[in-house]
């Protein structure tokens, strides 16, 4: 066969040629909508590529973006990647010292920044020796600053491609807040094949007639691949900007007729809470992709039953580009009684072709006991950026740090993160299972279970809840919700009520912060 490198420039070239009039919608800082087409975005991205080349950016150079999901960010991604440079996405919710550490580790040369994040970029620029220049994405009111709208004005469109499919396209760091930063370098080939994987019917199921809203940020794990997948099929792309509250998202879904949206559970919860409180519906939305953290069965049910959505519960990691598994019905599950079917399909699901996974249990092979979850595949990490040691074992298997089991239908259930498991008297208690049960209580908005130190047992579970405003249920009521469904010794030793559950940098409940705060909660006598 013809050698035809799988490089991501081909994705936007395809959209430009075959879906040129399809829209890319972007919400600006003032809430105003900016409308462009794939053809216009491709033209602007090519001219931005030319400006980058003029500035001396070469194949393999790292160019960072610090931005929300916007049209300019979309163009910057392709402008950087399609000339063989590496798009290093930075999380604007991190502070300047951590961002600087990451940018220096990556050797990032240029920083492309959303105008609203300029002070953060300037603090990084002052502290990071590798950053040569800042470019403001779009328009800047300040003439002393380089802004991409002005820089591309003079340029002719650059030619894209001409490098191999193993060339690096993107770089994303998993965590900058503790320990050494760990960079994951994505190749063009991995991104291209990941795109083909996620558009399949049993994965995200994208079609040309869809309107896709990636609420998951472009700065975290490739926005789950949707910024490649939408142009790949010619779907309309809606980029929500920085305001991800229920009201803003609901308006956008209604006005732009969004059919598929993807977000972490806390964002979905905000969306349905807002809709229910105001007697609104999710309108044209047909499919909800939920992932990035365990989704409570109660939320899955609300989305499916009350809002009539086709819900896809997905599991993945930055290290896997990021999709690992997703839940969609199979012939087997369709034949199950209703409740049994829900229990299976509520899990994190099954791997698409190209993802291999296995659960290493201490027990009998083939049993459905929980154990360490390991993965490998075409879009999985080999080694962290700058590391010489492989990230996986001899066979390439990467330890995800998750604990999982695989049921008789081949559905994977994440039972916990290894570091979140409560180890009581040498036995494991699944924090996620307790959280799911506690959240069934009608007064509970968010529930988290963390390990508190115990003299007698090593660790004991502690239930932390955020209740609905004005709710007055007792601790006994909350624990009664759990008792009966788990062994008695799993019952949390105490209940803590918080006004607002702390959220981490990517919108997931920050269990590390909770663990640190409540580790001594049970006192020395426990
Ligand atoms: P981090 O959350 O550490 O910043 P990632 O976004 O890569 O980095 O998160 C990957 C982890 O998130 C997984 O290892 C897993 O623990 C958790 N996760 C992701 N999706 C799910 C899910 N659907 N159910 C349970 N846990 C999930």
GROMACS .gro file of N, CA and C and ligand atoms in nm, residues 173-175 220-221 224 265 290-295 313-319 322 325 348 400-402 414 416-417 419-420 432 506 508, ligand 1:
model
  129
  173UNK      N    1   0.097   1.752   3.063
  173UNK     CA    2   0.152   1.704   3.191
  173UNK      C    3   0.039   1.656   3.280
  174UNK      N    4   0.065   1.542   3.348
  174UNK     CA    5  -0.043   1.483   3.427
  174UNK      C    6  -0.069   1.559   3.555
  175UNK      N    7   0.034   1.606   3.621
  175UNK     CA    8   0.012   1.672   3.748
  175UNK      C    9   0.131   1.760   3.778
  220UNK      N   10  -0.648   1.953   2.878
  220UNK     CA   11  -0.635   1.830   2.956
  220UNK      C   12  -0.666   1.709   2.869
  221UNK      N   13  -0.564   1.630   2.843
  221UNK     CA   14  -0.583   1.504   2.772
  221UNK      C   15  -0.660   1.521   2.641
  224UNK      N   16  -1.032   1.482   2.521
  224UNK     CA   17  -1.077   1.345   2.492
  224UNK      C   18  -1.080   1.316   2.341
  265UNK      N   19  -1.809   1.424   3.561
  265UNK     CA   20  -1.938   1.413   3.631
  265UNK      C   21  -1.980   1.541   3.704
  290UNK      N   22  -1.969   1.083   2.968
  290UNK     CA   23  -1.932   1.117   3.106
  290UNK      C   24  -1.807   1.039   3.140
  291UNK      N   25  -1.704   1.106   3.191
  291UNK     CA   26  -1.583   1.032   3.225
  291UNK      C   27  -1.486   1.119   3.300
  292UNK      N   28  -1.367   1.065   3.320
  292UNK     CA   29  -1.262   1.140   3.389
  292UNK      C   30  -1.263   1.116   3.538
  293UNK      N   31  -1.375   1.070   3.590
  293UNK     CA   32  -1.388   1.033   3.731
  293UNK      C   33  -1.510   0.943   3.739
  294UNK      N   34  -1.520   0.866   3.846
  294UNK     CA   35  -1.633   0.774   3.856
  294UNK      C   36  -1.763   0.851   3.853
  295UNK      N   37  -1.856   0.806   3.773
  295UNK     CA   38  -1.986   0.872   3.767
  295UNK      C   39  -2.083   0.794   3.856
  313UNK      N   40  -2.058   0.610   2.960
  313UNK     CA   41  -1.966   0.627   3.072
  313UNK      C   42  -1.827   0.580   3.026
  314UNK      N   43  -1.731   0.672   3.027
  314UNK     CA   44  -1.598   0.641   2.971
  314UNK      C   45  -1.491   0.649   3.079
  315UNK      N   46  -1.390   0.569   3.061
  315UNK     CA   47  -1.273   0.573   3.151
  315UNK      C   48  -1.148   0.594   3.066
  316UNK      N   49  -1.058   0.674   3.118
  316UNK     CA   50  -0.932   0.693   3.046
  316UNK      C   51  -0.834   0.768   3.132
  317UNK      N   52  -0.720   0.795   3.074
  317UNK     CA   53  -0.613   0.866   3.144
  317UNK      C   54  -0.535   0.950   3.045
  318UNK      N   55  -0.472   1.055   3.097
  318UNK     CA   56  -0.383   1.136   3.014
  318UNK      C   57  -0.283   1.046   2.941
  319UNK      N   58  -0.236   0.944   3.009
  319UNK     CA   59  -0.134   0.855   2.952
  319UNK      C   60  -0.187   0.769   2.838
  322UNK      N   61  -0.701   1.012   2.551
  322UNK     CA   62  -0.698   0.943   2.679
  322UNK      C   63  -0.793   0.822   2.687
  325UNK      N   64  -1.178   0.282   2.800
  325UNK     CA   65  -1.298   0.200   2.784
  325UNK      C   66  -1.420   0.291   2.778
  348UNK      N   67  -1.764   0.125   3.362
  348UNK     CA   68  -1.680   0.206   3.272
  348UNK      C   69  -1.669   0.144   3.133
  400UNK      N   70  -0.205   0.146   3.572
  400UNK     CA   71  -0.286   0.268   3.573
  400UNK      C   72  -0.302   0.328   3.712
  401UNK      N   73  -0.272   0.247   3.817
  401UNK     CA   74  -0.298   0.297   3.953
  401UNK      C   75  -0.445   0.281   3.991
  402UNK      N   76  -0.523   0.222   3.901
  402UNK     CA   77  -0.664   0.198   3.932
  402UNK      C   78  -0.684   0.051   3.970
  414UNK      N   79  -1.436   0.005   3.741
  414UNK     CA   80  -1.331   0.060   3.827
  414UNK      C   81  -1.388   0.056   3.969
  416UNK      N   82  -1.186   0.142   4.242
  416UNK     CA   83  -1.121   0.251   4.315
  416UNK      C   84  -0.992   0.291   4.246
  417UNK      N   85  -0.935   0.402   4.298
  417UNK     CA   86  -0.796   0.434   4.268
  417UNK      C   87  -0.716   0.372   4.380
  419UNK      N   88  -0.473   0.471   4.540
  419UNK     CA   89  -0.444   0.561   4.652
  419UNK      C   90  -0.569   0.607   4.726
  420UNK      N   91  -0.686   0.575   4.675
  420UNK     CA   92  -0.810   0.611   4.745
  420UNK      C   93  -0.872   0.494   4.823
  432UNK      N   94  -1.520   0.421   4.622
  432UNK     CA   95  -1.617   0.458   4.517
  432UNK      C   96  -1.751   0.390   4.537
  506UNK      N   97  -0.898   1.983   3.731
  506UNK     CA   98  -0.973   1.943   3.611
  506UNK      C   99  -1.121   1.921   3.644
  508UNK      N  100  -1.260   1.757   3.895
  508UNK     CA  101  -1.299   1.637   3.969
  508UNK      C  102  -1.290   1.667   4.119
  527LIG     P1  103  -0.563   1.313   3.702
  527LIG     O1  104  -0.709   1.296   3.734
  527LIG     O2  105  -0.475   1.227   3.788
  527LIG     O3  106  -0.519   1.453   3.690
  527LIG     P2  107  -0.626   1.194   3.449
  527LIG     O4  108  -0.721   1.294   3.402
  527LIG     O5  109  -0.536   1.129   3.353
  527LIG     O6  110  -0.536   1.255   3.559
  527LIG     O7  111  -0.712   1.090   3.529
  527LIG     C1  112  -0.705   0.954   3.510
  527LIG     C2  113  -0.770   0.884   3.627
  527LIG     O8  114  -0.903   0.932   3.647
  527LIG     C3  115  -0.785   0.737   3.607
  527LIG     O9  116  -0.666   0.668   3.638
  527LIG     C4  117  -0.898   0.704   3.703
  527LIG    O10  118  -0.852   0.688   3.835
  527LIG     C5  119  -0.985   0.826   3.698
  527LIG     N1  120  -1.097   0.804   3.606
  527LIG     C6  121  -1.111   0.848   3.480
  527LIG     N2  122  -1.231   0.813   3.429
  527LIG     C7  123  -1.294   0.741   3.526
  527LIG     C8  124  -1.420   0.675   3.536
  527LIG     N3  125  -1.510   0.677   3.438
  527LIG     N4  126  -1.448   0.610   3.650
  527LIG     C9  127  -1.361   0.608   3.753
  527LIG     N5  128  -1.242   0.670   3.751
  527LIG    C10  129  -1.209   0.735   3.639
   0.00000   0.00000   0.00000
